[in-house]
Amino acid sequence: MSFIELREIKFSYKGNKNGNFTLGKLNLSIQKGEIVSVFGPNGSGKSTLLKIISGGILPDEGNVFLNGKDIREYSHKNLAKIIGFVPTLSSSVYPFSVYEVVMSGRTPYLGFTGFEKKEDHEIVVESLKTVGIYHLRNKGINEVSGGEAQRAYIARALAQKTDVILLDEPTAHLDLKHQVAVFNLLQQLNTEKGITIVIVSHDLNLAGNFSNRAVLMKEGKIIKDGDVLNVLTEDNISAVFEVESKVSLDNQDNKSNLNIHIKCY
Ligand code: ADP
Ligand code: MG
């Protein structure tokens, strides 16, 4: 049984005057502990796919199964204990502190009083430390850098204690150092805690080298799905992104797996 299974999914936005975008029909199975990168041009349906996986939107046709159970049968609270979502960074208008942002990950666990217990505070502190921003806990989320804010949202997903974390272009606004830091952190969470990761990214090199599996989307459909080296080929990149590319492989860092180098022009 797959951990996450999308079966014969079809979805379109109602009343979308900008055209007739339809996601699907698509099938996707994700096993526990996988790291899956989702690539595709703007408007190809990557964010919509993540929302379908998270239960944020329900498909018009088909089913999403989580641990073999239809996502429609989960309460919002129970779903939030399984799936965490890290959004694309946007400036928050609310003056929440970093600590409060991370504490919001505990919402599905609070009792009917809504009060946080000692355990919730301990989990928030541990999550802040894991992503290395404990010293920033009292700062406003709008007062820290993009990389630090992004780590706060990852810490929130950690505090949520979910089995899977979905990330929608988490490194979009980060400088190179912080992009690498986010990928290293995700790698660590996957290795040490077995967290399943589904990440939408435009960075074929960084995301490609960190994933076990790549999914290529175009016009609402999954065009390719499989091993990174089989999916990120020159032909597939040209078919999906309409750019020429040169793909080369090496294992210079002496890891057992090959590194992929993609140069587009
Ligand atoms: P991507 O993340 O790959 O850029 P999206 O999944 O965000 O693509 O969007 C796919 C298509 O659906 C786009 O054409 C977009 O304009 C449209 N779309 C996205 N969100 C909405 C919405 N809430 N209402 C109507 N149309 C939407
Ligand atoms: Mg998107």
mmCIF file of C-alpha atoms and ligand atoms in Angstrom:
data_model
loop_
_atom_site.group_PDB
_atom_site.id
_atom_site.type_symbol
_atom_site.label_atom_id
_atom_site.label_comp_id
_atom_site.label_asym_id
_atom_site.label_seq_id
_atom_site.Cartn_x
_atom_site.Cartn_y
_atom_site.Cartn_z
ATOM 1 C CA MET A 1 0.000 0.000 0.000
ATOM 2 C CA SER A 2 1.288 3.446 -0.931
ATOM 3 C CA PHE A 3 1.506 6.119 1.715
ATOM 4 C CA ILE A 4 -0.036 8.699 -0.614
ATOM 5 C CA GLU A 5 -2.012 7.639 -3.656
ATOM 6 C CA LEU A 6 -3.724 9.852 -6.198
ATOM 7 C CA ARG A 7 -6.000 7.790 -8.378
ATOM 8 C CA GLU A 8 -7.551 9.097 -11.614
ATOM 9 C CA ILE A 9 -7.592 12.676 -10.337
ATOM 10 C CA LYS A 10 -9.265 15.430 -12.322
ATOM 11 C CA PHE A 11 -9.771 19.006 -11.165
ATOM 12 C CA SER A 12 -10.549 22.407 -12.648
ATOM 13 C CA TYR A 13 -11.043 25.779 -10.960
ATOM 14 C CA LYS A 14 -14.673 26.842 -11.125
ATOM 15 C CA GLY A 15 -15.351 30.163 -12.778
ATOM 16 C CA ASN A 16 -11.764 30.613 -13.915
ATOM 17 C CA LYS A 17 -12.091 33.334 -16.533
ATOM 18 C CA ASN A 18 -8.416 33.072 -17.509
ATOM 19 C CA GLY A 19 -8.962 29.930 -19.498
ATOM 20 C CA ASN A 20 -9.807 26.349 -18.875
ATOM 21 C CA PHE A 21 -7.025 24.873 -16.818
ATOM 22 C CA THR A 22 -7.633 21.256 -15.949
ATOM 23 C CA LEU A 23 -5.435 19.154 -13.753
ATOM 24 C CA GLY A 24 -5.298 15.521 -14.817
ATOM 25 C CA LYS A 25 -6.343 12.980 -15.347
ATOM 26 C CA LEU A 26 -3.437 11.907 -13.194
ATOM 27 C CA ASN A 27 -2.164 9.103 -11.032
ATOM 28 C CA LEU A 28 0.641 9.337 -8.511
ATOM 29 C CA SER A 29 1.837 7.017 -5.751
ATOM 30 C CA ILE A 30 4.316 8.103 -3.108
ATOM 31 C CA GLN A 31 5.930 5.732 -0.622
ATOM 32 C CA LYS A 32 6.884 6.613 2.942
ATOM 33 C CA GLY A 33 10.348 8.150 3.159
ATOM 34 C CA GLU A 34 10.580 9.215 -0.469
ATOM 35 C CA ILE A 35 11.862 12.618 -1.555
ATOM 36 C CA VAL A 36 9.940 13.670 -4.640
ATOM 37 C CA SER A 37 10.640 16.816 -6.649
ATOM 38 C CA VAL A 38 7.918 18.268 -8.826
ATOM 39 C CA PHE A 39 9.104 20.354 -11.780
ATOM 40 C CA GLY A 40 7.265 22.173 -14.532
ATOM 41 C CA PRO A 41 6.710 25.591 -16.098
ATOM 42 C CA ASN A 42 4.587 28.300 -14.490
ATOM 43 C CA GLY A 43 0.919 27.426 -14.642
ATOM 44 C CA SER A 44 1.515 23.715 -15.233
ATOM 45 C CA GLY A 45 -0.401 22.803 -12.077
ATOM 46 C CA LYS A 46 2.342 22.144 -9.509
ATOM 47 C CA SER A 47 0.745 24.163 -6.703
ATOM 48 C CA THR A 48 -2.667 22.726 -7.551
ATOM 49 C CA LEU A 49 -1.187 19.222 -7.290
ATOM 50 C CA LEU A 50 0.214 19.991 -3.815
ATOM 51 C CA LYS A 51 -3.171 21.366 -2.709
ATOM 52 C CA ILE A 52 -4.861 18.176 -3.898
ATOM 53 C CA ILE A 53 -2.339 16.051 -1.975
ATOM 54 C CA SER A 54 -2.836 18.152 1.168
ATOM 55 C CA GLY A 55 -6.624 17.957 0.996
ATOM 56 C CA GLY A 56 -6.740 21.752 0.635
ATOM 57 C CA ILE A 57 -8.824 21.275 -2.482
ATOM 58 C CA LEU A 58 -10.903 18.240 -3.308
ATOM 59 C CA PRO A 59 -10.735 16.783 -6.826
ATOM 60 C CA ASP A 60 -13.765 16.797 -9.120
ATOM 61 C CA GLU A 61 -13.038 13.207 -10.026
ATOM 62 C CA GLY A 62 -10.906 10.478 -8.528
ATOM 63 C CA ASN A 63 -9.599 9.870 -5.024
ATOM 64 C CA VAL A 64 -6.672 10.722 -2.816
ATOM 65 C CA PHE A 65 -5.753 7.985 -0.371
ATOM 66 C CA LEU A 66 -3.561 8.503 2.683
ATOM 67 C CA ASN A 67 -2.444 5.294 4.352
ATOM 68 C CA GLY A 68 -5.133 3.560 2.316
ATOM 69 C CA LYS A 69 -7.962 5.777 3.587
ATOM 70 C CA ASP A 70 -9.751 8.338 1.418
ATOM 71 C CA ILE A 71 -8.674 11.859 2.347
ATOM 72 C CA ARG A 72 -12.351 12.879 2.509
ATOM 73 C CA GLU A 73 -12.739 10.621 5.555
ATOM 74 C CA TYR A 74 -10.131 12.513 7.604
ATOM 75 C CA SER A 75 -11.089 15.438 9.816
ATOM 76 C CA HIS A 76 -9.108 18.636 9.188
ATOM 77 C CA LYS A 77 -7.446 18.114 12.536
ATOM 78 C CA ASN A 78 -6.330 14.554 11.797
ATOM 79 C CA LEU A 79 -5.153 15.517 8.327
ATOM 80 C CA ALA A 80 -3.040 18.296 9.860
ATOM 81 C CA LYS A 81 -1.338 15.676 12.026
ATOM 82 C CA ILE A 82 -0.175 13.820 8.902
ATOM 83 C CA ILE A 83 0.519 16.508 6.290
ATOM 84 C CA GLY A 84 2.458 19.723 6.792
ATOM 85 C CA PHE A 85 2.636 22.466 4.200
ATOM 86 C CA VAL A 86 5.402 25.014 3.710
ATOM 87 C CA PRO A 87 4.164 27.805 1.453
ATOM 88 C CA THR A 88 6.076 29.993 -0.950
ATOM 89 C CA LEU A 89 7.425 32.849 1.102
ATOM 90 C CA SER A 90 5.267 35.946 1.082
ATOM 91 C CA SER A 91 5.412 38.812 3.520
ATOM 92 C CA SER A 92 2.936 38.238 6.285
ATOM 93 C CA VAL A 93 0.805 41.204 7.259
ATOM 94 C CA TYR A 94 0.347 39.908 10.794
ATOM 95 C CA PRO A 95 2.987 40.845 13.338
ATOM 96 C CA PHE A 96 3.414 37.306 14.673
ATOM 97 C CA SER A 97 6.673 36.412 16.326
ATOM 98 C CA VAL A 98 8.760 33.547 14.963
ATOM 99 C CA TYR A 99 7.778 31.597 18.107
ATOM 100 C CA GLU A 100 4.066 32.150 17.452
ATOM 101 C CA VAL A 101 4.399 31.057 13.830
ATOM 102 C CA VAL A 102 6.001 27.796 14.945
ATOM 103 C CA MET A 103 3.442 27.357 17.763
ATOM 104 C CA SER A 104 0.648 27.568 15.175
ATOM 105 C CA GLY A 105 1.881 24.128 14.051
ATOM 106 C CA ARG A 106 0.553 22.778 17.357
ATOM 107 C CA THR A 107 -3.040 23.856 16.623
ATOM 108 C CA PRO A 108 -4.249 20.359 15.621
ATOM 109 C CA TYR A 109 -3.049 19.008 18.984
ATOM 110 C CA LEU A 110 -4.581 21.591 21.313
ATOM 111 C CA GLY A 111 -7.498 20.455 23.415
ATOM 112 C CA PHE A 112 -10.894 22.081 23.422
ATOM 113 C CA THR A 113 -9.646 24.959 25.580
ATOM 114 C CA GLY A 114 -7.139 25.861 22.885
ATOM 115 C CA PHE A 115 -4.444 26.423 25.504
ATOM 116 C CA GLU A 116 -0.893 25.298 24.892
ATOM 117 C CA LYS A 117 0.591 22.813 27.336
ATOM 118 C CA LYS A 118 4.172 22.441 28.512
ATOM 119 C CA GLU A 119 4.710 19.737 25.906
ATOM 120 C CA ASP A 120 3.662 22.091 23.099
ATOM 121 C CA HIS A 121 6.230 24.664 24.228
ATOM 122 C CA GLU A 122 8.907 21.977 24.438
ATOM 123 C CA ILE A 123 8.143 20.813 20.894
ATOM 124 C CA VAL A 124 8.267 24.396 19.580
ATOM 125 C CA VAL A 125 11.660 24.966 21.240
ATOM 126 C CA GLU A 126 12.986 21.690 19.822
ATOM 127 C CA SER A 127 11.719 22.574 16.320
ATOM 128 C CA LEU A 128 13.287 26.051 16.490
ATOM 129 C CA LYS A 129 16.591 24.494 17.525
ATOM 130 C CA THR A 130 16.449 21.854 14.786
ATOM 131 C CA VAL A 131 16.259 24.529 12.084
ATOM 132 C CA GLY A 132 18.769 26.746 13.882
ATOM 133 C CA ILE A 133 16.632 29.812 14.621
ATOM 134 C CA TYR A 134 15.990 29.474 18.339
ATOM 135 C CA HIS A 135 17.835 32.760 18.935
ATOM 136 C CA LEU A 136 15.314 34.526 16.668
ATOM 137 C CA ARG A 137 12.209 33.251 18.486
ATOM 138 C CA ASN A 138 11.080 36.644 19.792
ATOM 139 C CA LYS A 139 11.583 38.533 16.561
ATOM 140 C CA GLY A 140 8.674 39.326 14.282
ATOM 141 C CA ILE A 141 8.330 37.010 11.287
ATOM 142 C CA ASN A 142 8.472 40.169 9.139
ATOM 143 C CA GLU A 143 11.691 41.280 10.815
ATOM 144 C CA VAL A 144 13.843 38.277 9.912
ATOM 145 C CA SER A 145 15.461 37.511 6.555
ATOM 146 C CA GLY A 146 13.721 35.420 3.903
ATOM 147 C CA GLY A 147 15.897 32.411 4.687
ATOM 148 C CA GLU A 148 15.141 32.664 8.388
ATOM 149 C CA ALA A 149 11.408 33.083 7.761
ATOM 150 C CA GLN A 150 11.462 30.045 5.483
ATOM 151 C CA ARG A 151 13.154 28.039 8.240
ATOM 152 C CA ALA A 152 10.445 29.241 10.651
ATOM 153 C CA TYR A 153 7.786 27.766 8.347
ATOM 154 C CA ILE A 154 9.733 24.513 8.155
ATOM 155 C CA ALA A 155 9.947 24.540 11.971
ATOM 156 C CA ARG A 156 6.170 25.028 12.072
ATOM 157 C CA ALA A 157 5.757 21.922 9.903
ATOM 158 C CA LEU A 158 8.127 20.081 12.281
ATOM 159 C CA ALA A 159 6.156 21.168 15.344
ATOM 160 C CA GLN A 160 3.099 19.822 13.569
ATOM 161 C CA LYS A 161 4.771 16.373 13.822
ATOM 162 C CA THR A 162 3.617 15.225 10.404
ATOM 163 C CA ASP A 163 4.766 12.234 8.354
ATOM 164 C CA VAL A 164 4.960 14.258 5.169
ATOM 165 C CA ILE A 165 5.972 17.828 4.406
ATOM 166 C CA LEU A 166 4.873 19.453 1.156
ATOM 167 C CA LEU A 167 6.905 22.478 0.085
ATOM 168 C CA ASP A 168 5.894 24.910 -2.649
ATOM 169 C CA GLU A 169 9.002 26.621 -4.030
ATOM 170 C CA PRO A 170 10.532 27.028 -0.559
ATOM 171 C CA THR A 171 13.782 28.446 -1.890
ATOM 172 C CA ALA A 172 12.282 30.850 -4.438
ATOM 173 C CA HIS A 173 13.429 34.034 -2.700
ATOM 174 C CA LEU A 174 16.566 32.789 -1.010
ATOM 175 C CA ASP A 175 20.210 33.443 -1.749
ATOM 176 C CA LEU A 176 22.401 30.485 -2.666
ATOM 177 C CA LYS A 177 23.665 29.811 0.851
ATOM 178 C CA HIS A 178 20.146 29.685 2.283
ATOM 179 C CA GLN A 179 18.877 27.589 -0.620
ATOM 180 C CA VAL A 180 21.540 25.001 0.134
ATOM 181 C CA ALA A 181 20.760 25.237 3.861
ATOM 182 C CA VAL A 182 17.058 24.503 3.268
ATOM 183 C CA PHE A 183 17.863 21.460 1.113
ATOM 184 C CA ASN A 184 20.385 20.176 3.664
ATOM 185 C CA LEU A 185 17.848 20.591 6.444
ATOM 186 C CA LEU A 186 15.194 18.704 4.461
ATOM 187 C CA GLN A 187 17.716 15.951 3.716
ATOM 188 C CA GLN A 188 18.463 15.672 7.431
ATOM 189 C CA LEU A 189 14.752 15.502 8.341
ATOM 190 C CA ASN A 190 14.261 12.778 5.774
ATOM 191 C CA THR A 191 17.253 10.737 6.946
ATOM 192 C CA GLU A 192 16.814 11.172 10.695
ATOM 193 C CA LYS A 193 13.044 11.326 11.068
ATOM 194 C CA GLY A 194 11.941 9.479 7.936
ATOM 195 C CA ILE A 195 9.777 12.396 6.857
ATOM 196 C CA THR A 196 8.404 12.049 3.337
ATOM 197 C CA ILE A 197 9.099 15.159 1.282
ATOM 198 C CA VAL A 198 7.319 16.471 -1.790
ATOM 199 C CA ILE A 199 8.883 19.656 -3.071
ATOM 200 C CA VAL A 200 8.026 21.963 -5.952
ATOM 201 C CA SER A 201 11.112 23.703 -7.245
ATOM 202 C CA HIS A 202 12.527 25.461 -10.280
ATOM 203 C CA ASP A 203 16.062 24.439 -9.413
ATOM 204 C CA LEU A 204 16.651 21.297 -11.444
ATOM 205 C CA ASN A 205 20.202 20.930 -10.113
ATOM 206 C CA LEU A 206 19.691 21.473 -6.395
ATOM 207 C CA ALA A 207 16.335 19.734 -6.121
ATOM 208 C CA GLY A 208 17.321 17.039 -8.620
ATOM 209 C CA ASN A 209 20.410 16.025 -6.679
ATOM 210 C CA PHE A 210 18.579 15.863 -3.406
ATOM 211 C CA SER A 211 15.581 13.831 -4.602
ATOM 212 C CA ASN A 212 15.119 10.137 -5.251
ATOM 213 C CA ARG A 213 12.413 10.836 -7.723
ATOM 214 C CA ALA A 214 11.289 13.552 -10.104
ATOM 215 C CA VAL A 215 7.862 14.351 -11.496
ATOM 216 C CA LEU A 216 7.631 16.551 -14.597
ATOM 217 C CA MET A 217 4.409 18.454 -15.198
ATOM 218 C CA LYS A 218 3.088 20.247 -18.243
ATOM 219 C CA GLU A 219 -0.383 21.703 -18.845
ATOM 220 C CA GLY A 220 -1.943 19.984 -15.850
ATOM 221 C CA LYS A 221 -0.556 16.578 -16.640
ATOM 222 C CA ILE A 222 2.290 14.457 -15.322
ATOM 223 C CA ILE A 223 4.516 13.963 -18.358
ATOM 224 C CA LYS A 224 7.276 11.945 -16.649
ATOM 225 C CA ASP A 225 7.615 10.342 -13.243
ATOM 226 C CA GLY A 226 10.525 8.243 -12.047
ATOM 227 C CA ASP A 227 14.158 8.124 -11.151
ATOM 228 C CA VAL A 228 15.747 11.612 -11.349
ATOM 229 C CA LEU A 229 18.341 10.493 -13.894
ATOM 230 C CA ASN A 230 15.656 9.010 -16.141
ATOM 231 C CA VAL A 231 13.356 12.012 -15.875
ATOM 232 C CA LEU A 232 15.740 14.969 -16.120
ATOM 233 C CA THR A 233 17.037 14.153 -19.559
ATOM 234 C CA GLU A 234 17.831 16.650 -22.309
ATOM 235 C CA ASP A 235 14.837 15.478 -24.344
ATOM 236 C CA ASN A 236 12.398 15.743 -21.438
ATOM 237 C CA ILE A 237 13.708 19.153 -20.363
ATOM 238 C CA SER A 238 13.309 20.462 -23.887
ATOM 239 C CA ALA A 239 9.798 18.982 -24.215
ATOM 240 C CA VAL A 240 8.594 20.503 -20.948
ATOM 241 C CA PHE A 241 10.529 23.768 -20.546
ATOM 242 C CA GLU A 242 11.230 24.557 -24.216
ATOM 243 C CA VAL A 243 14.933 25.183 -23.593
ATOM 244 C CA GLU A 244 18.007 23.395 -24.849
ATOM 245 C CA SER A 245 20.096 21.776 -22.131
ATOM 246 C CA LYS A 246 23.210 19.771 -21.537
ATOM 247 C CA VAL A 247 22.956 17.112 -18.854
ATOM 248 C CA SER A 248 26.125 15.554 -17.463
ATOM 249 C CA LEU A 249 26.748 13.217 -14.562
ATOM 250 C CA ASP A 250 29.572 12.716 -12.109
ATOM 251 C CA ASN A 251 30.293 11.486 -8.629
ATOM 252 C CA GLN A 252 33.038 13.926 -7.770
ATOM 253 C CA ASP A 253 32.032 14.290 -4.141
ATOM 254 C CA ASN A 254 32.736 10.559 -3.732
ATOM 255 C CA LYS A 255 29.175 9.753 -2.812
ATOM 256 C CA SER A 256 27.852 6.506 -4.167
ATOM 257 C CA ASN A 257 25.153 8.266 -6.145
ATOM 258 C CA LEU A 258 25.730 10.257 -9.295
ATOM 259 C CA ASN A 259 25.326 14.009 -9.341
ATOM 260 C CA ILE A 260 23.444 15.580 -12.167
ATOM 261 C CA HIS A 261 24.597 18.834 -13.775
ATOM 262 C CA ILE A 262 22.153 20.604 -16.017
ATOM 263 C CA LYS A 263 23.095 23.625 -18.040
ATOM 264 C CA CYS A 264 20.277 25.318 -19.898
ATOM 265 C CA TYR A 265 20.670 27.737 -22.780
HETATM 266 P P1 ADP B 1 2.029 26.287 -11.013
HETATM 267 O O1 ADP B 1 2.122 26.133 -9.532
HETATM 268 O O2 ADP B 1 2.601 25.144 -11.774
HETATM 269 O O3 ADP B 1 2.592 27.585 -11.488
HETATM 270 P P2 ADP B 1 -0.822 26.434 -10.488
HETATM 271 O O4 ADP B 1 -1.218 25.104 -9.987
HETATM 272 O O5 ADP B 1 -0.654 27.514 -9.488
HETATM 273 O O6 ADP B 1 0.477 26.283 -11.410
HETATM 274 O O7 ADP B 1 -1.912 26.936 -11.519
HETATM 275 C C1 ADP B 1 -2.355 26.192 -12.628
HETATM 276 C C2 ADP B 1 -3.398 27.004 -13.378
HETATM 277 O O8 ADP B 1 -4.537 27.202 -12.571
HETATM 278 C C3 ADP B 1 -2.929 28.397 -13.786
HETATM 279 O O9 ADP B 1 -3.409 28.646 -15.064
HETATM 280 C C4 ADP B 1 -3.559 29.310 -12.775
HETATM 281 O O10 ADP B 1 -3.832 30.571 -13.328
HETATM 282 C C5 ADP B 1 -4.828 28.575 -12.411
HETATM 283 N N1 ADP B 1 -5.221 28.839 -11.022
HETATM 284 C C6 ADP B 1 -4.443 28.647 -9.929
HETATM 285 N N2 ADP B 1 -5.127 28.933 -8.798
HETATM 286 C C7 ADP B 1 -6.354 29.325 -9.171
HETATM 287 C C8 ADP B 1 -7.533 29.763 -8.479
HETATM 288 N N3 ADP B 1 -7.565 29.830 -7.135
HETATM 289 N N4 ADP B 1 -8.623 30.087 -9.204
HETATM 290 C C9 ADP B 1 -8.614 30.008 -10.536
HETATM 291 N N5 ADP B 1 -7.553 29.601 -11.270
HETATM 292 C C10 ADP B 1 -6.426 29.266 -10.608
HETATM 293 MG MG MG B 2 2.953 27.348 -8.086
#
